[in-house]
Amino acid sequence: MRLKPTLHLENDLAGRGFDLIVGFDEVGRGALAGPVMVGAAAIWARQLAGCAVPEGLADSKLLTEHRREALFEPLQAWCAAGAVGQASNAEIDDWGISHALGIAALRALNSVERQLDLQPDTILPPSPTPAHQMIGQRGTSPQLLRIGAILDGPNDYITKALNTFDAPEVPVEAHVTTMVKADQQCATVAAASVLAKVTRDRLMVSIARGNALYQPYQWAHNKGYGSAAHREAIARYGATDLHRRSWHLV
């Protein structure tokens, strides 16, 4: 049976005092060409009590292309803020895939926080109702904002990339919780996976159709992944400037 994403972990993080919950998921890790992308979908803890999981939401890999496209705009409206960060094929070659993922995730987090106009000293207003009635509120006194992140998979590549010379500055650092199959279980992570998948697929199709040089590789169909046709084209025509040249391509 297919798992249905819930807001259970998001609510748990809110109960532990985090004010903004951000789900993260990656796409393009295993591709031979193009960027890797990490989606981020944020929701305020104070809004969780009245929040419902969007109808039909699931891990992007379990959805048809048509369904992903249909969900894209509604998910942007559902989130308090959503963003997709990327690291190019050249950056993947220079840094390795794990660090590239971390940088892409921080770029997405940076975008989310700037959409919400967050600053390092952002203070939430006092809660107007008793603390036990407010998810994610730690009392009635003003408090510095705390961000809880949920990252799909077993490895926290976000924290590892913080404060490296390549990393963008994020106004408020996030406390990261990792979970295997979070993209199937957590609504914010599933939303992030759809945002990232649709964004990357659209980019690869646009690239493939916009330059005859790339058409033999059939990225409009394989999105840069290692299909038989893609590998045959690499063997025949060689690698392009958008291929990950540090990878085994044929």
Backbone as a ProteinNet text record, in pm:
[ID]
protein_1_A
[PRIMARY]
MRLKPTLHLENDLAGRGFDLIVGFDEVGRGALAGPVMVGAAAIWARQLAGCAVPEGLADSKLLTEHRREALFEPLQAWCAAGAVGQASNAEIDDWGISHALGIAALRALNSVERQLDLQPDTILPPSPTPAHQMIGQRGTSPQLLRIGAILDGPNDYITKALNTFDAPEVPVEAHVTTMVKADQQCATVAAASVLAKVTRDRLMVSIARGNALYQPYQWAHNKGYGSAAHREAIARYGATDLHRRSWHLV
[TERTIARY]
84	0	87.6	47.2	121.1	98	208.4	197.3	134.7	55.3	-3.1	65.9	115.6	185.1	90.1	143.2	67.1	146.3	91.8	160.5	203.8	219.2	253.7	388.9	493.5	625.6	629.5	561.5	554.6	493	386.6	323.9	415.1	490.8	584.7	691.6	745.1	845.7	786	662.1	595.5	580.5	545.2	531.9	663.1	774.9	907.4	959.7	874.3	909.2	959.1	950.8	991.9	873.5	903	798.5	769.6	871.5	856.6	910.7	831.6	871.7	896.1	1013.2	1050.6	1087.1	1014	1046.4	1138.8	1235.6	1332	1335.7	1347.9	1370.5	1449.2	1525.8	1616.5	1564.1	1611.9	1583.1	1703.7	1735.5	1847	1977.8	1979	2103.3	2169.3	2091.4	2148.3	2156.4	2123.6	2126.5	2270	2287	2417.9	2442.3	2335.4	2347.2	2250.3	2284.2	2198.5	2225.6	2155.6	2178.6	2111.1	2151.8	2076.3	1995.2	1873.5	1787.6	1734	1712.7	1651.5	1534.5	1417.7	1298.7	1281.9	1219.4	1189	1045.1	969.2	830.3	811.2	774.4	766	621.6	595	463.9	482.8	402.5	412.7	351.8	418.3	367.3	230.8	212.5	85.6	-31.8	-3.6	-110.6	-140.9	-65.2	-82.4	-217	-268.8	-392.9	-507.4	-511.8	-619.4	-576.5	-461.9	-404.9	-439.3	-475.4	-503.3	-400.4	-368.6	-277.2	-348.2	-286.3	-350.8	-393.6	-509.5	-565	-472.4	-440.7	-359.6	-210.7	-166.2	-23	46.7	162.2	245	387	478.8	614.9	609.2	685.5	677.4	704.9	787.1	819.7	699.3	600.6	482.3	366.9	389.8	285.6	316.9	213.4	233.5	277.7	335.5	376.1	256.6	144.4	23.2	-19.3	-13.9	-56.6	39.4	169	266.9	243.4	220.3	196	69.1	-32.1	-158.3	-142.2	-50	-28.8	63.3	140.5	250.1	200.7	106.4	58.9	-20.8	-109.7	-177.4	-81.1	27.8	123.8	195.8	224	284.8	192.8	63.5	-33.4	-49.7	-36.1	-51.2	61.8	182.4	299.3	299.1	356.6	384	487.3	581.1	680.3	738.5	772.1	834.9	943.8	1046.6	1158.1	1230.3	1307	1391.3	1531.3	1629	1768.4	1837.1	1940.4	2010.2	2160.3	2229.7	2374.3	2400.2	2481.8	2504.8	2589.3	2592.9	2677.4	2824.8	2867.1	3006.2	3034.3	2937.9	2956.3	2959.1	2877.4	2880.6	3018.6	3073.5	3206.9	3312.1	3298.9	3399.5	3388.9	3265.8	3245.3	3208.6	3159.1	3099.6	2951	2877.3	2731.6	2678.5	2738.7	2684.6	2693.3	2808.9	2823.1	2736.2	2726.3	2640.9	2495.8	2450.1	2314.4	2297.3	2398	2390.2	2380.9	2461.2	2457.6	2323.3	2271.1	2140.7	2031.8	2036.7	1937.5	1946.2	2068.2	2084	2037.8	2056.7	2004.4	1852.2	1791	1644.8	1599.5	1668.5	1632.3	1650	1757.6	1780.6	1664.1	1616.9	1505.5	1377.8	1350	1230.9	1233.2	1346.9	1354.8	1342.9	1396.3	1385.6	1243.4	1174.1	1033.4	952.6	990.1	918.5	978.4	1080.9	1146.2	1200.3	1264	1321.9	1461.7	1495.5	1626.7	1682.4	1815.3	1873.3	1809.1	1757.4	1697.8	1545.8	1486.2	1340	1277.2	1186.3	1117.1	969.1	913	770.2	692.4	573.8	491.3	441.1	407.2	353.4	227.7	209.3	89	-31.2	-142.8	-260.7	-344.1	-309.9	-386.1	-292.8	-345.7	-261	-172	-50.4	49.6	2.9	-71.2	-110	-212.3	-270	-365.6	-301.8	-174	-106.9	3.5	-9.4	95.1	218.8	331.3	457.3	484.5	400.6	426.4	482.4	586	655.6	619.8	514.9	476.5	424.7	400.9	342.5	446.3	573.3	677.5	731.6	779.9	843.5	961.5	987.3	1090.4	1154	1281.2	1349.2	1291.9	1274.8	1217	1309.6	1253.8	1328.7	1272.1	1362	1322.4	1358.8	1260.6	1282.4	1271.6	1372.6	1374.7	1358.4	1289.1	1275.7	1340.7	1442.7	1517.2	1498.8	1457.6	1441	1576.9	1582.3	1704.7	1775.4	1885.7	1955.3	2065	2104.9	2222.9	2187.3	2237	2212.1	2319.8	2300.3	2397.7	2377.2	2265.7	2240.4	2332.1	2331.2	2414.4	2562.5	2602.6	2743.3	2789.3	2699.1	2736.4	2731.3	2671.2	2660	2797.8	2806.9	2926.4	3050.7	3035.1	3147.1	3163.4	3276.8	3301.4	3207.6	3146.6	3054.2	2912.1	2880.6	2741.6	2687.5	2561.2	2497.5	2468.9	2466.6	2427.7	2275.7	2232.6	2088.9	2061.1	1958.5	1931.8	1915.1	1842.6	1818.9	1854.8	1949.4	1986.9	1875.5	1864.7	1759.1	1816.3	1737.8	1770.2	1713.4	1799.4	1759.4	1730	1614.5	1577.6	1573.1	1646.8	1644.3	1547.2	1489.3	1397.3	1398.5	1424.8	1416.7	1270.3	1246.9	1112.9	1025.5	1088.9	1010.5	927.5	974.5	897.9	765.8	754	628.3	543.2	606	536.8	503.5	581.7	566.2	515.4	410.4	346	438.2	514.3	601.1	711.3	761	867.7	810.5	692.4	627.7	603	558.7	538.5	669.7	777.5	908.7	952.9	922.3	963	891.7	765	690.2	741.9	764.2	815.8	949.7	1038.5	1170.5	1162.1	1080.7	1070.7	1014.1	907.2	846.2	942.9	1009.2	1103.1	1217	1275	1388.2	1343.7	1231.4	1182	1156.5	1094.8	1067.6	1198.1	1299	1427.1	1491.7	1494.4	1560.1	1487.6	1355.9	1279.6	1309.1	1313.1	1342.2	1480.6	1578.3	1714.8	1718.2	1652.6	1654.7	1591.5	1485.7	1414	1472.6	1557.5	1606.8	1738.3	1804.8	1934.9	1951	1971.4	1983.5	2100.2	2201.2	2317	2277.3	2172.7	2134.4	2027.7	1969.3	1856.3	1890	2010.9	2039.4	2033.8	2047.3	2053.1	1914.3	1811.1	1670.5	1635.5	1686.9	1656.8	1510.7	1440.3	1296.4	1223.2	1282.3	1219.7	1287.1	1422	1490.7	1533.7	1516.9	1548.5	1694	1781.4	1922.6	1967.4	1874.1	1909.9	1968	2026.7	2104.3	2024.7	1932.4	1859.4	1953.5	1910.2	1992.9	2019.4	1915.9	1932.1	2028.9	2021.9	2111.5	2256.9	2282.1	2418.5	2471.7	2384.1	2426.7	2466.4	2393.5	2426.8	2559.8	2585.3	2714.4	2828.2	2808.4	2911.6	2936.8	2831.2	2844	2893.5	2839.3	2868.5	2960.4	2981.1	3061.7	2978.5	3042.5	2974.5	2961.7	2856.1	2833	2879.7	2863.5	2900.5	2804.4	2693.9	2598.4	2606.9	2698.7	2718	2809.7	2788.4	2872.8	2995.4	3100.5	3215.3	3294.8	3275.1	3342.6	3272.8	3158	3080.9	3113.7	3077.8	3092	2972.2	2995.9	2884.8	2843.2	2930.1	2893.1	2929.6
-119.8	0	125	225.4	349.7	431.5	478.9	565	698.1	751.2	882.4	982	1091.1	1188.5	1252.5	1275.5	1339.3	1459.1	1522.7	1633	1592.3	1462.1	1414.2	1467	1452	1498.5	1650.4	1716.6	1862.2	1908.4	1841.7	1875	1843.9	1735.6	1700.5	1809.3	1855.9	1962.4	2091.2	2120.2	2237.7	2226.1	2107.3	2085	2096.2	2079.7	2092.9	2236.6	2327.9	2468.5	2530.8	2460.7	2521	2597.5	2713.8	2805.3	2795.1	2759.3	2739.3	2601.8	2521.8	2386.4	2385.7	2334.7	2333.9	2191.9	2138.4	2007.7	2022.5	1930.9	1933.5	1798.5	1801.9	1679.9	1714	1618.3	1637.5	1569.2	1615.3	1550.8	1570.9	1469.1	1479.2	1425.1	1363.3	1310.5	1211.3	1123.9	1018.4	1049.1	1171.5	1206.9	1217.9	1203.8	1218.6	1361.9	1438	1574.5	1666.5	1795	1894.3	1909.3	2002	2031	1930.3	1932.3	1868.2	1978.4	1946	2045.5	1993.6	2086.1	2053.8	2148	2089.6	2169.3	2193.4	2305.4	2340.2	2389.5	2336.1	2377.8	2409	2533.4	2580.1	2603.4	2576.3	2603.3	2651.3	2750.6	2803.7	2704.6	2685.9	2596.7	2642.7	2772.9	2825.5	2798.3	2759.5	2731.7	2583.1	2498.2	2354.2	2303.6	2365	2315.1	2313	2410.7	2416.3	2376.3	2308.4	2276.8	2134.2	2115.9	1983.6	1951.8	1824.2	1781.3	1794.6	1856.7	1872.4	1739.1	1736.4	1614.7	1563.1	1434.2	1370.4	1386.9	1457	1477.9	1347.2	1325.5	1207.9	1240.7	1152.1	1163.5	1177.6	1270.7	1300.7	1178.7	1085.5	966	874.3	890.6	804.9	869	988.1	1060.2	1065.2	1070.5	1089.9	1233.3	1255.7	1390.9	1486.2	1438.6	1521.3	1560.3	1465.2	1494.6	1590.3	1573.1	1665	1807.4	1820.7	1953.8	2014.7	1933	1983.2	2029.4	1968.6	2003	2123.5	2156.8	2253.7	2387.7	2449.9	2581	2572.7	2474	2462.9	2443.7	2371.4	2352.4	2482.3	2563.3	2692.7	2779.7	2768.9	2845.4	2785.8	2654	2585.2	2619.8	2630.8	2661.4	2808.4	2834.7	2973.8	3031.6	2946.1	2982.6	2854	2855.9	2740.6	2786.7	2705	2741.6	2615.7	2629.9	2521.5	2577.3	2518.4	2556.2	2455	2498.5	2405.6	2422.1	2316.1	2318.5	2263.1	2332.2	2297.1	2171.2	2119.3	2002.5	2033.8	2156.5	2195.4	2198.6	2246.4	2247.7	2105.6	2017.1	1876.8	1817	1845.8	1796.3	1851.2	1978	2041.6	1997.5	1981	1961	1817.4	1739.1	1611	1628.1	1519.5	1528.9	1565.4	1515.1	1541.1	1689.4	1750.4	1892.3	1976.7	1936.2	2008.4	2007.8	1895.2	1888.2	1983.7	1989.2	2079	2224.2	2262.3	2400.3	2431	2336.5	2356.8	2373.9	2293.4	2303	2437.2	2484.8	2613.8	2728.2	2713.8	2815	2818.5	2700.7	2696.4	2756.5	2723.1	2777.6	2928.7	2977	3120.7	3190.8	3130.9	3188.4	3188.5	3078.2	3069.7	3177.8	3191.4	3287.8	3431.2	3458.2	3593.6	3623	3520.7	3540.7	3580.6	3523.3	3551	3668.3	3731	3847.8	3817.5	3701.8	3663.6	3721.8	3757.6	3811.3	3733	3740.4	3665.4	3697.2	3818.2	3858.7	3866.6	3789.1	3789.8	3743.9	3824	3792.1	3775.1	3665.5	3642.8	3726.9	3771.8	3845.4	3752.4	3806.2	3722.7	3650.4	3530.5	3454.7	3515.2	3533.4	3593.2	3492.8	3363.1	3259.9	3176.2	3100.6	3017.8	2925.3	2903.2	2828.7	2688	2624.7	2485.9	2474.7	2586.7	2585.9	2618.7	2654.9	2698.4	2601.5	2536.2	2447.9	2530.3	2486.7	2551.5	2681.3	2720.9	2842.3	2803	2873.2	2835.3	2927	3000.6	3090.5	3221.6	3317.4	3443	3554.1	3526.9	3627.4	3627.2	3744.8	3747.5	3651.3	3591	3488.9	3493.1	3456.3	3443.8	3326.6	3345.8	3243.2	3123.5	3003.8	2878.9	2803.2	2747.9	2674.1	2527.6	2441.2	2297.8	2245.3	2172.9	2120	1968.9	1917.2	1772.9	1740.9	1656	1621.6	1475.1	1447.4	1309.1	1239.8	1115.9	1037.2	1028.3	953.3	931.2	1032.4	1115.3	1199.6	1347.7	1418	1561.2	1638.5	1650.4	1725.5	1876.6	1919.3	2063.2	2122.8	2062.9	2113.1	2106.1	2000.4	1985.3	2098.8	2151.8	2257.2	2396.7	2411.9	2543.7	2604.7	2732.4	2810.6	2766.6	2691.4	2664.3	2783	2790.2	2907.2	2913.4	2801.1	2798.9	2834.2	2824	2828.3	2970.6	2988.2	3119	3139.1	3262.8	3291.6	3281	3208.6	3202.6	3284.9	3367.4	3453.9	3376.6	3263.6	3182.1	3037.6	2980.5	2841.1	2748.2	2634	2537.2	2417.7	2368	2241.3	2128.9	2039.7	1940.1	1805.3	1750	1613.2	1531.9	1421.5	1336.3	1220.4	1175.6	1061.7	990.3	861.3	780.2	771.3	792.1	793.5	905.9	1013.5	1130	1184.6	1165	1214	1140.1	1023.7	949.6	970.5	1018.3	1024.2	1165	1264.4	1400.5	1493.2	1564.4	1646.4	1755.9	1821.5	1928.7	1874.1	1754.8	1694.3	1648.6	1588.7	1549.1	1671.3	1780.9	1904.8	1952.6	1949	1989.4	1901.8	1773.2	1681.6	1714.6	1751.7	1787.6	1919.2	2017.9	2146	2128	2046.1	2025.1	1946.3	1841.5	1755.9	1832.4	1906.7	1981.7	2088.6	2157.2	2262.5	2205.5	2095.2	2037.3	1978.9	1909.7	1852.1	1961.4	2069.9	2180.5	2237.1	2249.7	2302.9	2211.6	2081.4	1988.5	1982.1	1989.7	1991.3	2119.7	2231.5	2359.1	2359.2	2306.2	2298.6	2211.5	2096.1	2001.3	2059.9	2136.4	2191.4	2323.5	2384.7	2516.2	2519.2	2403.5	2399.8	2265.9	2269.7	2146.5	2060.7	2121.3	2046.9	1939.7	1966.9	1875.3	1774.5	1791.3	1706.2	1556.9	1518.5	1374.6	1301.5	1373	1308.7	1283.1	1336.7	1309.8	1347	1462.7	1505.3	1539.5	1570.3	1596.2	1473.4	1356.2	1230.8	1176	1176.6	1112.7	1210.4	1341.1	1446.6	1442.8	1387	1381.9	1255.5	1165.6	1038.7	942.3	834.8	746.8	642.9	683.3	589.1	532.4	425.3	363.4	462.4	536.2	632.5	744.2	786.9	892.5	844.4	724.2	672.2	644.9	601.3	578.7	710	816.8	947.1	998.6	974.7	1016.1	940.3	809.6	729.1	776.4	823.4	863.4	1006.1	1098	1240.6	1298.9	1225.3	1276.3	1353.2	1396.3	1470	1617.7	1680.4	1823	1903.1	2032.8	2119.4	2105.7	2035.4	2015.3	1876.6	1793.8	1661.5	1670.2	1577.4	1566.7	1484.3	1551.2	1484.6	1400.4	1421.3	1338.4	1205.4	1185.1	1063.4	965	840.5	737.5	751.9	806.7	845.1	737.5	647.6	541.7	404.8
0	0	0	-76	-82.5	43.6	102.3	218.9	180.7	270.3	248.3	339.9	286	371.1	471.1	589.5	697.2	749.1	850.2	917	1058	1081.8	1215.5	1262.3	1179.6	1220.7	1227.9	1136.1	1141.9	1274.9	1316.4	1443.6	1561.2	1550.7	1656.6	1672.2	1560	1565.5	1620.9	1583.2	1638.2	1789.6	1835.4	1978.7	2053.2	1982.2	2043	2036.1	1989.8	1996.9	1869.1	1756.4	1630	1570.3	1517.3	1471.3	1322.4	1244.7	1101	1068.2	998.2	959.9	809.8	768.8	627.6	585.5	489.5	433.5	313.6	300	190.5	119.8	-12.8	-89.8	-215.2	-262.1	-375	-500.7	-614.5	-741.8	-832.6	-910.9	-1004.4	-953.2	-836.4	-780.5	-876.2	-936.9	-1019.3	-1166.9	-1206.5	-1348.5	-1398.5	-1530.2	-1592.9	-1639.3	-1654.3	-1706.8	-1633.6	-1634.8	-1572.8	-1424.8	-1361.6	-1219.9	-1128.7	-1003.3	-896.8	-831.1	-788.9	-725.4	-593.7	-501.1	-371.9	-351.4	-330.9	-304.4	-155.9	-122.2	16.4	23.1	117.3	138.2	285.4	315.4	454.3	496.2	623.5	680.3	823.5	863.1	999.2	1098.6	1211.1	1314.8	1364.2	1373.8	1426.7	1333.8	1208.7	1113	1099.2	1169	1151.4	1202.2	1307.2	1366.1	1265.4	1176.1	1077.6	938.7	928.9	798	755.7	630.9	575.7	467.9	454.4	348.6	214.3	115.4	-15.2	-74.8	-132.5	-192.2	-302.5	-294.3	-397.5	-382.1	-277.3	-258.4	-225.8	-287.6	-262.3	-306.9	-274.1	-324.9	-476.5	-531.1	-674.4	-761.6	-712.2	-792.1	-808.2	-721.8	-726	-802.9	-856.4	-928.6	-1077.1	-1158.1	-1301	-1327.4	-1442.5	-1478.9	-1478.7	-1530	-1533	-1391.6	-1299.2	-1162.1	-1093.7	-1117.1	-1059	-1107.6	-1237.9	-1293.8	-1234.6	-1214.8	-1159.5	-1014.7	-941.6	-802.2	-783.3	-883.7	-867	-813.3	-878.7	-833.1	-702	-684.6	-555.2	-438.1	-458.1	-349.7	-315.7	-417	-389.4	-305.2	-329	-249.9	-109.6	-97	31.9	128	77.6	160	202.3	318.2	354.6	259.7	216.1	115.2	59.6	-68.6	-131.9	-225.9	-241.5	-328.2	-373.3	-480.5	-530.3	-551.7	-485.1	-504.4	-592.9	-663.9	-751.8	-743.5	-781.7	-801.1	-940	-1016.4	-1156.3	-1170.2	-1292.1	-1318	-1292.6	-1323.4	-1298.1	-1148	-1069	-923.7	-868.2	-923.1	-882.4	-910.8	-1027.6	-1062	-966.4	-928.9	-842.7	-697.1	-647.3	-504.8	-466.1	-560.3	-525.8	-500	-515.3	-511.9	-373.2	-265.3	-132.1	-96.9	-121	-89.2	-182.9	-309	-402.5	-354.7	-302.1	-247.8	-129.9	-43.3	70.5	28.8	-70.7	-119.6	-185.1	-264.5	-327.6	-222.3	-115.7	-9.1	62.6	87.8	153.9	64.2	-65.6	-158	-152.8	-141.9	-129.6	2.5	111.9	242.8	245	186.3	177.8	107.5	-2.6	-77.2	5.6	74.3	158.1	265.8	332.8	442.6	392.5	276	222.1	174.3	123.3	88.9	211.6	327.2	452	528.8	468.9	528.2	667.6	682.8	811.1	825.6	947.9	981.6	1099.9	1123.3	1235.4	1370	1384.7	1511.8	1504.7	1411.5	1400.3	1531.3	1583.3	1707.6	1678.3	1725.9	1708.7	1809.8	1771.5	1867.8	1977.3	2093.1	2200.2	2156	2204.6	2173	2242.9	2170.4	2232.8	2311.9	2302.7	2371.4	2456.1	2551.9	2637	2555.1	2605	2529.3	2496.8	2589.7	2563.5	2450.3	2409.5	2299.8	2165.9	2167.2	2045.1	2008.4	1894.4	1845.6	1814.1	1869.7	1835.1	1908	2003.6	2079.7	2215.9	2262.5	2385.3	2502.1	2490.3	2597.4	2541.7	2631.3	2587.7	2572.6	2598.3	2584.2	2441.4	2395	2263	2259.2	2144	2133.1	1995.3	1988.8	1861.2	1784.5	1654.9	1569.7	1557	1559	1541.7	1422.1	1341.6	1221.9	1237.6	1216	1215.3	1073.4	1028.9	892.7	895.4	793.7	773.7	640.3	641.7	520.8	487.7	366.1	322.1	315.2	364.6	357.8	491.5	497.1	624.3	655.8	558.9	575.8	577.9	678.7	692	615.6	485.4	405.9	417.8	476.3	492.7	599.6	718.2	826.6	791	721.2	682.6	591.2	510.9	415.8	476.3	593.5	656.8	680.6	652.6	683.4	606.7	498.3	410.7	316.1	248.6	164.9	44.8	8.3	-105.3	-64.5	63.7	108.3	113.5	72.6	92.5	241	283.6	420.8	431.9	532	558.1	683.7	681.7	796.4	927	921.6	1041.2	1008.2	1079.3	1056.2	1102.4	1035.5	1066.3	1142	1234.9	1300.8	1214.6	1167.2	1067.6	1132.1	1096.7	1132	1003.3	997	877.8	898.5	788	793.1	659.1	662	541.1	498.2	370.6	311.6	366.5	407.7	450.6	336.2	212.1	97	80.4	142.6	137.9	262.9	370.3	498.5	546.7	505.5	557.5	447.5	475.7	372.5	320	409.1	360.5	270.4	302.9	220.4	86.9	89.4	-36.2	-123.8	-63.1	-139.7	-199.8	-121	-171.2	-287.7	-279.9	-387.4	-517.6	-509.6	-630	-687.8	-601.6	-649.6	-720.7	-661.9	-721.2	-851.3	-852.2	-971.1	-1089.8	-1068.3	-1178.1	-1228.9	-1138	-1177.9	-1260.6	-1215.7	-1289.3	-1423.3	-1425.2	-1551	-1654.2	-1610.4	-1703.4	-1758.6	-1672.8	-1717.8	-1821.3	-1794.4	-1886.3	-2020.5	-2018.1	-2143.3	-2220.7	-2150.2	-2215	-2278.3	-2208	-2262	-2386.3	-2378	-2489.5	-2614.8	-2596.6	-2711.7	-2760.3	-2678.5	-2712.7	-2787.2	-2798.8	-2863.7	-2933.7	-3062.8	-3141	-3094.9	-3033.6	-2985	-2884.7	-2806	-2698.7	-2740.3	-2856.3	-2894.8	-2906.6	-2952	-2962	-2827.9	-2718.1	-2586.5	-2527.8	-2594	-2560.2	-2416	-2370.8	-2235.1	-2214.3	-2319.8	-2305.5	-2253.7	-2277.6	-2233	-2106.7	-2103.9	-1991.6	-1882.8	-1906.3	-1808.9	-1761.5	-1844	-1810.2	-1740.9	-1713	-1650.4	-1754.9	-1706.6	-1793.2	-1867.5	-1950.3	-2035	-2140.4	-2202.9	-2307.5	-2420.8	-2462	-2571.1	-2532	-2407.6	-2360.7	-2362.5	-2312.4	-2308.8	-2450	-2537.1	-2675.8	-2743	-2713.4	-2770.9	-2716.9	-2588.6	-2531.4	-2599.8	-2620.5	-2685.8	-2829.1	-2894.4	-3034.8	-3049.6	-2970.2	-2988.4	-2881.1	-2773.1	-2663.8	-2562.2	-2455.8	-2350	-2386.3	-2338.7	-2361.5	-2239.7	-2247.4	-2135.4	-2017.8	-2036.1	-1927.3	-1865.2	-1913.5	-1853.6	-1731.1	-1639.3	-1520.3	-1558.8	-1594.6	-1656.6	-1557.6	-1428.7	-1330.3	-1308.6	-1374.7	-1358.9	-1471.4	-1447	-1551.4	-1645.1	-1763.8	-1849.7	-1947.8	-1984.4	-2082.9	-2029
[MASK]
++++++++++++++++++++++++++++++++++++++++++++++++++++++++++++++++++++++++++++++++++++++++++++++++++++++++++++++++++++++++++++++++++++++++++++++++++++++++++++++++++++++++++++++++++++++++++++++++++++++++++++++++++++++++++++++++++++++++++++++++++++++++++

